mmCIF file of C-alpha atoms in Angstrom:
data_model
loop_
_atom_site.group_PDB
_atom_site.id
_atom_site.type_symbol
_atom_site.label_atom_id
_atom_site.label_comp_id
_atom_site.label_asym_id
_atom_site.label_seq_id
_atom_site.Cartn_x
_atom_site.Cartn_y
_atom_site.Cartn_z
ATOM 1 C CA UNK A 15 10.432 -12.990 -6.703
ATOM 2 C CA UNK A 16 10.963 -15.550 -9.628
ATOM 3 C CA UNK A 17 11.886 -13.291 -12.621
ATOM 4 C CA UNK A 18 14.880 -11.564 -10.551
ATOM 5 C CA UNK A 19 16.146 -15.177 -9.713
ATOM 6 C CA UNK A 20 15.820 -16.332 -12.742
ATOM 7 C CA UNK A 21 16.984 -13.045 -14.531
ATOM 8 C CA UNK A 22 20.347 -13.993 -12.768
ATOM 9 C CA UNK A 23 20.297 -17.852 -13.596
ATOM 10 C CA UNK A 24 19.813 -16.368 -17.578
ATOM 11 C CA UNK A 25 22.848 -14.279 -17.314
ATOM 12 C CA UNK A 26 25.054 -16.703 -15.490
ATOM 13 C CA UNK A 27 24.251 -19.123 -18.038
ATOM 14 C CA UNK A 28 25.215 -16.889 -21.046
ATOM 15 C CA UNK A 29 28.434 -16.055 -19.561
ATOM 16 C CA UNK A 30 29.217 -19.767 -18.211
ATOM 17 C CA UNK A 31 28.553 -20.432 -22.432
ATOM 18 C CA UNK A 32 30.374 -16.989 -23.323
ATOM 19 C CA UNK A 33 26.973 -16.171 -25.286
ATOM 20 C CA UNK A 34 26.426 -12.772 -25.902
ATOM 21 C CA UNK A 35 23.212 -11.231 -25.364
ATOM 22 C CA UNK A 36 21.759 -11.954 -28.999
ATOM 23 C CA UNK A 37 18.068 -11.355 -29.997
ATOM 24 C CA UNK A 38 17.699 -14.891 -29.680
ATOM 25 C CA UNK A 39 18.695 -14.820 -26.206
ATOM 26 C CA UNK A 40 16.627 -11.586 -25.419
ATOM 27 C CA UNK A 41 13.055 -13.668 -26.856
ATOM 28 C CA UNK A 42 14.115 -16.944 -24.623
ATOM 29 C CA UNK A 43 14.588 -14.480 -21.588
ATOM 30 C CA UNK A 44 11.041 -13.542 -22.410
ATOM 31 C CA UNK A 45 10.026 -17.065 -22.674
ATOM 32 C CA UNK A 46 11.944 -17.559 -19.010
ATOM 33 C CA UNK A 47 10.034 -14.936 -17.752
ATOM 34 C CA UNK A 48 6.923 -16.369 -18.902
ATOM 35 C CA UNK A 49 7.360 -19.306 -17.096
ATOM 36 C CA UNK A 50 8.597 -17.507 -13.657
ATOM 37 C CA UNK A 51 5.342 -15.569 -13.829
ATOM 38 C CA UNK A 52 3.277 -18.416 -14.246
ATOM 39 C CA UNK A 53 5.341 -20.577 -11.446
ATOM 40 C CA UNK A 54 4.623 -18.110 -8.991
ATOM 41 C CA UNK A 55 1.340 -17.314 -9.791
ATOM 42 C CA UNK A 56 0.489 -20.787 -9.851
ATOM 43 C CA UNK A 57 2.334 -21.413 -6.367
ATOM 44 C CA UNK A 58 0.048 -18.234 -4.627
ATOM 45 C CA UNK A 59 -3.353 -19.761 -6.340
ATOM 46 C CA UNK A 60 -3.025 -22.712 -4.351
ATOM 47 C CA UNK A 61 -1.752 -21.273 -1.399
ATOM 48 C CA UNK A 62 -5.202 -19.288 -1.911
ATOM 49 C CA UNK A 63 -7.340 -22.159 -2.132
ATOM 50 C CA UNK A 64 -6.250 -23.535 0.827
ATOM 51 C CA UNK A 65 -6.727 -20.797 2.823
ATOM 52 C CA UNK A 66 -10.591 -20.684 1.721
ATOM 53 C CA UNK A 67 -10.637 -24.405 3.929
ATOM 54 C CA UNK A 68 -11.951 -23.668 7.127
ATOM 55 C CA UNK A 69 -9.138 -24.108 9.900
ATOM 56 C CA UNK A 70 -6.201 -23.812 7.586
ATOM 57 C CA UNK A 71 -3.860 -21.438 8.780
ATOM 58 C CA UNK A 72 -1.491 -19.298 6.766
ATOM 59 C CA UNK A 73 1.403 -21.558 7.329
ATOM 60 C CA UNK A 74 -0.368 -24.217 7.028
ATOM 61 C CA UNK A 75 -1.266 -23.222 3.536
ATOM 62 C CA UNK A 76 1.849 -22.301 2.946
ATOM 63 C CA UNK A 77 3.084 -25.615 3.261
ATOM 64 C CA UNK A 78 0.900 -27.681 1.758
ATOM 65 C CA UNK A 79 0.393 -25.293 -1.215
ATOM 66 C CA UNK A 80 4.080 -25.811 -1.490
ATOM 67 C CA UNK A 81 3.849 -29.256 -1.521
ATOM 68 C CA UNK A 82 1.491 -29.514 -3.999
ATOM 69 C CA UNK A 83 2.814 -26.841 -6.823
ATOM 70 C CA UNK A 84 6.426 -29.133 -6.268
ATOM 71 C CA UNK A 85 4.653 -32.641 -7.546
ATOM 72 C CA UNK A 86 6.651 -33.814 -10.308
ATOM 73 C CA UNK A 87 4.594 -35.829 -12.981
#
């Protein structure tokens, strides 16, 4: 669900700077999608992990998994 979003953010960003797609902009799309991979599959590793504690529930998980992946250091 993160490369489509940010897919969109790239483009809306090269037309807000009237960029055209360049090869430069095609290798930092790849570079964005890097990181949108690696968000999410951080995000669902600790979601994961929390549901391996006994008497965590999904949501539960959920939430706190979000919590954690969002701490800004």
């Amino acid at each position: 669900m993160n490369v489509p979003f940010s897919l969109v953010g790239g483009i809306i960003a090269l037309k807000l700077r009237n960029i055209n797609l360049s090869v430069s902009a095609a290798v930092g799309f790849i570079s964005l999608f890097g990181v949108a991979v690696m968000s999410g599959v951080l995000y669902l590793s600790e979601i994961n992990r929390r549901r391996a504690e006994p008497g965590v529930t999904a949501e539960e998980a959920a939430i706190a998994g979000r919590r954690r992946s969002c701490v800004r250091y």
